[in-house]
DNA sequence: GATGAATGAGCTTTCATTCAT
DNA sequence: TATGAATGAAAGCTCATTCAT
């Protein structure tokens, strides 16, 4: 449900059931795709999970491929919105710069390891061969936008003299790389431990500040 | 079953053809799997590509699943060996520390973006739901080993006073995160540009040294 | 699964075609199985013979094994019903006891050599290794029941003093053994000759009466 | 074939291994066919069970079909020989006629329920559709011969005034029918109980004597 | 618009059989 | 002669998709 699509305020009552079915289908599809992957997911499973008949899926979404595209773009858009929202709390000055960055990083990591976010990433990556355009599209409207926004925030801090950054986009990418660290390679059978996550984030921000800080924000405590 | 069962030295000449076929099958399988993914890859395609009859694949590998496992573990082992070999040229003192690290980083990135390495990573990730144990096994024998080795190298430099590192494993992870930067998310439709790659590596090493260097290895020239 | 699941009375007219197809499938399956046996019968043959597409068979019956079970139990139940019906005309007193027994025996033999009855017997026996439970089930609901019924009839005659029988179940088995004589071993390439059949039946009843009769029912004519 | 085929005394020593392999193949084949039936038996199983390589079977027997024919005819011939041998002890006069008949009947039933005899019967019946000529051939050289021999014995007794028999062949068939009773339909999952068997035999002989005896051989004891 | 039924295409796997050694 | 390896053919089963109600 791509962000703006839910804003039909009062749908004609006759369409309520219809929209409900559509929503049920999309949600069921995300669950099934996440569970067993694209190819292994049969429309029978999805129809059963959604509580509708198989042809109803065709009536609404047209084909399995199209259903997949909808589910991916919708879910990715929601994930992206959450990540962008996490930037709202980005620190604007060097007061508590370290803790501010850590807080933002924590939120970002939380978005990153969110179940549906992971599912979309895994599925997109998994089906990159079959849907290369889909991967590109989601990237352009998601991570790329997000990096731009983050770069903007960092640039503001650099302009204000709180950080020493030459290339904000690069710095943004490195910030993300450091706080996500080896997260991208996770997702196998082991669930993520929240303590480990926190350590990675703190260490990532620390390294980032050692590289780009002005020296005034030493690591507290230690 | 087991991965290393092909190590019969000096096969009787009668087996030459047999081993050739086996190798042809495994190579063809890697190509086909890379091209269209696990589920979409039919044994017909693989047999045709390998120039053998379909049942021959069963004679050698037993099943599609087993074939996949062999191809993945074999290829991953080769990739891993290359990565570990790249560490051989790791700098041992601070003479040309920066350029030494850059050189190693370049080699590692080259390994990382190597076609078969990318293929394995993509396939493993793609089929993580179907083969969770396989993902774990490859990780344990690949990346995990590699990080340990890299951490050892960094620790040696730290002991010699050339770097300031508290947690070598963490530093190793961060080094990799910085020089690979957003590489993990690549692999869509766009091929990787070698110039961009180089920039990312140089910037990654630079940030790493700003965070962990001793100040004696300032960026040359620039 | 269960055998008797087709007993929906007055199906909605929309189901007519469905039930027709199901029946067509079951009938075609019996024909094909009879003709070439279980293993040699391919679902393609059955589908073609039934005039439906292959997956339709799976929609209705689920699997080849299940299809076979249904066909066997259905047909055996029909055969069994016919045999039991033949007992209705069993003589109740010694008026024309011999001819009464002969008449019943003729009917029973007719049931026994009925095409579909022979087919089921042959198939069950043939596939006894693969479906031992099926053989047991059909026996329990068929021959075993039948022997009980026949034993009851004989016991009644014995009670009335028309026969001298100590163990009615044994006598029933022997009656069947005598009138079927070597029938069980038939079924090869030679069709059964109706004249031979009649002779066997008459001779069987004669022997039975010589062993169990009271002397009042001598062989007529001869 | 082939009762006589094994009587090559002192084969050239070079052929010992060869003949051993042939015998091993035939025995293994009988076991495998009995266990899983004709179609389900693969030549791999048989080769493994016989401890030879698959093509060796072709060298010796030519094809799966031919192998089956050999196994069936060989085993049937052995079974038939045993049944005929059982007739040797057939009583020649009315001294102990009843017990003599019971003894013979017991031997015959023992032959009938012998494992390999049952196996052959089941397999022949099972594959009657595929090998109708084989069924006929085995019958002609087995049961038909046997019934003739039994009829001869009965005729001799009748001639001597110990039995009252008009049609010896018919009487032979009825004798067999009575002592085998429902045996033909056995062979499912339940093993045969030797006590039941004995009861059936005794009762069968009793009925036979009541029908064909001269009155001098009343049931002893009872 | 929603559904039960039907289908064409395709997949993995097995097996009897034949080469080449 | 005995065998390891290879293969052509075919079978059971599944699935995305479409009619007809």
mmCIF file of C-alpha atoms in Angstrom, chain B residues 19-190:
data_model
loop_
_atom_site.group_PDB
_atom_site.id
_atom_site.type_symbol
_atom_site.label_atom_id
_atom_site.label_comp_id
_atom_site.label_asym_id
_atom_site.label_seq_id
_atom_site.Cartn_x
_atom_site.Cartn_y
_atom_site.Cartn_z
ATOM 1 C CA UNK B 19 36.097 -36.933 -13.731
ATOM 2 C CA UNK B 20 35.914 -34.688 -16.742
ATOM 3 C CA UNK B 21 32.175 -35.193 -16.902
ATOM 4 C CA UNK B 22 31.830 -34.524 -13.235
ATOM 5 C CA UNK B 23 33.743 -31.296 -13.561
ATOM 6 C CA UNK B 24 31.802 -30.334 -16.651
ATOM 7 C CA UNK B 25 28.559 -30.884 -14.775
ATOM 8 C CA UNK B 26 29.621 -28.817 -11.796
ATOM 9 C CA UNK B 27 30.821 -25.970 -13.962
ATOM 10 C CA UNK B 28 27.742 -26.018 -16.116
ATOM 11 C CA UNK B 29 25.582 -26.100 -13.019
ATOM 12 C CA UNK B 30 27.273 -23.039 -11.580
ATOM 13 C CA UNK B 31 26.717 -21.170 -14.816
ATOM 14 C CA UNK B 32 23.082 -22.148 -15.105
ATOM 15 C CA UNK B 33 22.283 -21.555 -11.449
ATOM 16 C CA UNK B 34 23.923 -18.138 -11.682
ATOM 17 C CA UNK B 35 21.992 -17.283 -14.758
ATOM 18 C CA UNK B 36 18.488 -18.273 -13.699
ATOM 19 C CA UNK B 37 18.576 -19.235 -10.045
ATOM 20 C CA UNK B 38 17.998 -22.542 -8.324
ATOM 21 C CA UNK B 39 14.344 -23.229 -8.937
ATOM 22 C CA UNK B 40 14.260 -21.915 -12.450
ATOM 23 C CA UNK B 41 17.277 -23.973 -13.397
ATOM 24 C CA UNK B 42 16.111 -27.242 -14.879
ATOM 25 C CA UNK B 43 18.287 -30.298 -15.074
ATOM 26 C CA UNK B 44 17.668 -30.239 -18.788
ATOM 27 C CA UNK B 45 19.426 -26.918 -19.046
ATOM 28 C CA UNK B 46 22.317 -28.089 -16.944
ATOM 29 C CA UNK B 47 22.653 -31.345 -18.832
ATOM 30 C CA UNK B 48 22.636 -29.568 -22.147
ATOM 31 C CA UNK B 49 25.118 -26.965 -20.969
ATOM 32 C CA UNK B 50 27.402 -29.687 -19.633
ATOM 33 C CA UNK B 51 27.073 -31.779 -22.762
ATOM 34 C CA UNK B 52 25.893 -34.860 -20.894
ATOM 35 C CA UNK B 53 22.633 -36.720 -20.581
ATOM 36 C CA UNK B 54 20.351 -35.924 -17.723
ATOM 37 C CA UNK B 55 20.703 -39.217 -15.859
ATOM 38 C CA UNK B 56 24.461 -38.752 -15.852
ATOM 39 C CA UNK B 57 23.937 -35.888 -13.471
ATOM 40 C CA UNK B 58 22.070 -38.229 -11.175
ATOM 41 C CA UNK B 59 24.782 -40.831 -11.454
ATOM 42 C CA UNK B 60 27.338 -38.315 -10.306
ATOM 43 C CA UNK B 61 25.501 -36.048 -7.927
ATOM 44 C CA UNK B 62 22.357 -37.840 -6.933
ATOM 45 C CA UNK B 63 19.820 -35.058 -6.951
ATOM 46 C CA UNK B 64 19.276 -31.466 -7.835
ATOM 47 C CA UNK B 65 19.573 -30.447 -4.233
ATOM 48 C CA UNK B 66 22.826 -32.292 -3.780
ATOM 49 C CA UNK B 67 24.161 -30.878 -6.984
ATOM 50 C CA UNK B 68 23.398 -27.403 -5.704
ATOM 51 C CA UNK B 69 25.113 -28.058 -2.405
ATOM 52 C CA UNK B 70 28.233 -29.332 -4.135
ATOM 53 C CA UNK B 71 28.408 -26.403 -6.480
ATOM 54 C CA UNK B 72 27.928 -23.924 -3.670
ATOM 55 C CA UNK B 73 30.434 -25.394 -1.262
ATOM 56 C CA UNK B 74 33.013 -26.027 -3.978
ATOM 57 C CA UNK B 75 32.799 -22.543 -5.395
ATOM 58 C CA UNK B 76 32.671 -20.904 -1.996
ATOM 59 C CA UNK B 77 35.760 -22.806 -0.932
ATOM 60 C CA UNK B 78 37.628 -21.553 -3.979
ATOM 61 C CA UNK B 79 36.515 -17.987 -3.353
ATOM 62 C CA UNK B 80 37.500 -18.216 0.257
ATOM 63 C CA UNK B 81 40.936 -19.517 -0.642
ATOM 64 C CA UNK B 82 41.446 -16.531 -2.919
ATOM 65 C CA UNK B 83 40.439 -14.113 -0.199
ATOM 66 C CA UNK B 84 42.769 -15.702 2.284
ATOM 67 C CA UNK B 85 45.564 -15.640 -0.275
ATOM 68 C CA UNK B 86 45.001 -11.909 -0.682
ATOM 69 C CA UNK B 87 45.911 -11.474 2.970
ATOM 70 C CA UNK B 88 49.394 -12.776 2.278
ATOM 71 C CA UNK B 89 50.433 -9.368 1.042
ATOM 72 C CA UNK B 90 49.195 -7.703 4.205
ATOM 73 C CA UNK B 91 51.694 -5.090 5.352
ATOM 74 C CA UNK B 92 53.744 -6.038 8.362
ATOM 75 C CA UNK B 93 55.028 -2.663 9.477
ATOM 76 C CA UNK B 94 54.090 0.935 8.926
ATOM 77 C CA UNK B 95 56.325 1.383 5.949
ATOM 78 C CA UNK B 96 53.822 2.286 3.312
ATOM 79 C CA UNK B 97 51.027 1.193 5.628
ATOM 80 C CA UNK B 98 48.389 3.127 3.752
ATOM 81 C CA UNK B 99 49.341 1.856 0.327
ATOM 82 C CA UNK B 100 49.741 -1.623 1.737
ATOM 83 C CA UNK B 101 46.232 -1.579 3.153
ATOM 84 C CA UNK B 102 44.879 -0.130 -0.063
ATOM 85 C CA UNK B 103 46.535 -2.871 -2.030
ATOM 86 C CA UNK B 104 45.084 -5.561 0.176
ATOM 87 C CA UNK B 105 41.689 -3.892 0.095
ATOM 88 C CA UNK B 106 41.806 -3.773 -3.672
ATOM 89 C CA UNK B 107 42.528 -7.451 -3.825
ATOM 90 C CA UNK B 108 39.752 -8.242 -1.406
ATOM 91 C CA UNK B 109 37.265 -6.167 -3.331
ATOM 92 C CA UNK B 110 38.400 -7.906 -6.492
ATOM 93 C CA UNK B 111 37.656 -11.218 -4.824
ATOM 94 C CA UNK B 112 34.353 -9.932 -3.587
ATOM 95 C CA UNK B 113 33.127 -8.768 -6.965
ATOM 96 C CA UNK B 114 34.494 -11.783 -8.757
ATOM 97 C CA UNK B 115 31.772 -13.234 -10.859
ATOM 98 C CA UNK B 116 31.583 -16.664 -9.265
ATOM 99 C CA UNK B 117 31.937 -15.196 -5.793
ATOM 100 C CA UNK B 118 29.004 -12.893 -6.415
ATOM 101 C CA UNK B 119 27.046 -15.727 -7.919
ATOM 102 C CA UNK B 120 27.499 -17.921 -4.884
ATOM 103 C CA UNK B 121 26.622 -15.123 -2.522
ATOM 104 C CA UNK B 122 23.514 -14.253 -4.453
ATOM 105 C CA UNK B 123 22.400 -17.877 -4.721
ATOM 106 C CA UNK B 124 23.060 -18.660 -1.091
ATOM 107 C CA UNK B 125 21.159 -15.607 -0.016
ATOM 108 C CA UNK B 126 18.397 -16.334 -2.472
ATOM 109 C CA UNK B 127 17.927 -19.879 -1.286
ATOM 110 C CA UNK B 128 18.522 -19.198 2.382
ATOM 111 C CA UNK B 129 14.978 -20.272 3.112
ATOM 112 C CA UNK B 130 15.368 -23.603 1.375
ATOM 113 C CA UNK B 131 18.946 -24.309 2.489
ATOM 114 C CA UNK B 132 19.523 -22.544 5.774
ATOM 115 C CA UNK B 133 22.162 -25.018 6.851
ATOM 116 C CA UNK B 134 24.075 -24.462 3.644
ATOM 117 C CA UNK B 135 24.265 -20.744 4.264
ATOM 118 C CA UNK B 136 25.541 -21.346 7.765
ATOM 119 C CA UNK B 137 28.098 -23.907 6.638
ATOM 120 C CA UNK B 138 29.532 -21.706 3.918
ATOM 121 C CA UNK B 139 29.693 -18.763 6.273
ATOM 122 C CA UNK B 140 31.481 -20.716 8.948
ATOM 123 C CA UNK B 141 34.091 -22.010 6.556
ATOM 124 C CA UNK B 142 34.360 -18.744 4.617
ATOM 125 C CA UNK B 143 33.735 -15.259 5.973
ATOM 126 C CA UNK B 144 34.103 -16.243 9.606
ATOM 127 C CA UNK B 145 37.493 -17.792 8.996
ATOM 128 C CA UNK B 146 38.502 -14.860 6.901
ATOM 129 C CA UNK B 147 37.577 -12.262 9.527
ATOM 130 C CA UNK B 148 39.615 -14.183 12.063
ATOM 131 C CA UNK B 149 42.643 -14.105 9.792
ATOM 132 C CA UNK B 150 42.235 -10.442 9.058
ATOM 133 C CA UNK B 151 41.820 -9.686 12.759
ATOM 134 C CA UNK B 152 45.102 -11.481 13.395
ATOM 135 C CA UNK B 153 46.898 -9.300 10.887
ATOM 136 C CA UNK B 154 45.450 -6.151 12.365
ATOM 137 C CA UNK B 155 46.340 -7.264 15.864
ATOM 138 C CA UNK B 156 49.938 -7.746 14.810
ATOM 139 C CA UNK B 157 50.069 -4.200 13.467
ATOM 140 C CA UNK B 158 48.495 -2.938 16.652
ATOM 141 C CA UNK B 159 51.010 -4.799 18.780
ATOM 142 C CA UNK B 160 53.778 -3.237 16.783
ATOM 143 C CA UNK B 161 52.306 0.157 17.534
ATOM 144 C CA UNK B 162 51.309 0.948 13.996
ATOM 145 C CA UNK B 163 47.583 0.990 14.710
ATOM 146 C CA UNK B 164 45.486 1.694 17.781
ATOM 147 C CA UNK B 165 42.992 -1.119 18.007
ATOM 148 C CA UNK B 166 41.196 -2.426 21.048
ATOM 149 C CA UNK B 167 39.021 -5.128 19.517
ATOM 150 C CA UNK B 168 40.701 -6.620 16.439
ATOM 151 C CA UNK B 169 37.707 -8.662 15.322
ATOM 152 C CA UNK B 170 35.508 -5.610 15.423
ATOM 153 C CA UNK B 171 38.141 -3.597 13.625
ATOM 154 C CA UNK B 172 38.401 -6.293 10.985
ATOM 155 C CA UNK B 173 34.669 -6.192 10.454
ATOM 156 C CA UNK B 174 34.711 -2.455 10.217
ATOM 157 C CA UNK B 175 37.618 -2.510 7.782
ATOM 158 C CA UNK B 176 35.666 -4.820 5.557
ATOM 159 C CA UNK B 177 32.495 -2.787 5.976
ATOM 160 C CA UNK B 178 34.319 0.386 4.971
ATOM 161 C CA UNK B 179 36.103 -0.969 1.913
ATOM 162 C CA UNK B 180 33.089 -2.872 0.671
ATOM 163 C CA UNK B 181 30.826 -0.005 1.614
ATOM 164 C CA UNK B 182 27.644 -0.372 -0.310
ATOM 165 C CA UNK B 183 28.892 -3.261 -2.379
ATOM 166 C CA UNK B 184 26.677 -5.764 -0.626
ATOM 167 C CA UNK B 185 23.597 -4.108 -2.011
ATOM 168 C CA UNK B 186 24.903 -4.101 -5.543
ATOM 169 C CA UNK B 187 24.385 -6.860 -7.993
ATOM 170 C CA UNK B 188 21.252 -5.583 -9.679
ATOM 171 C CA UNK B 189 21.265 -4.711 -13.312
ATOM 172 C CA UNK B 190 24.129 -2.232 -13.252
#
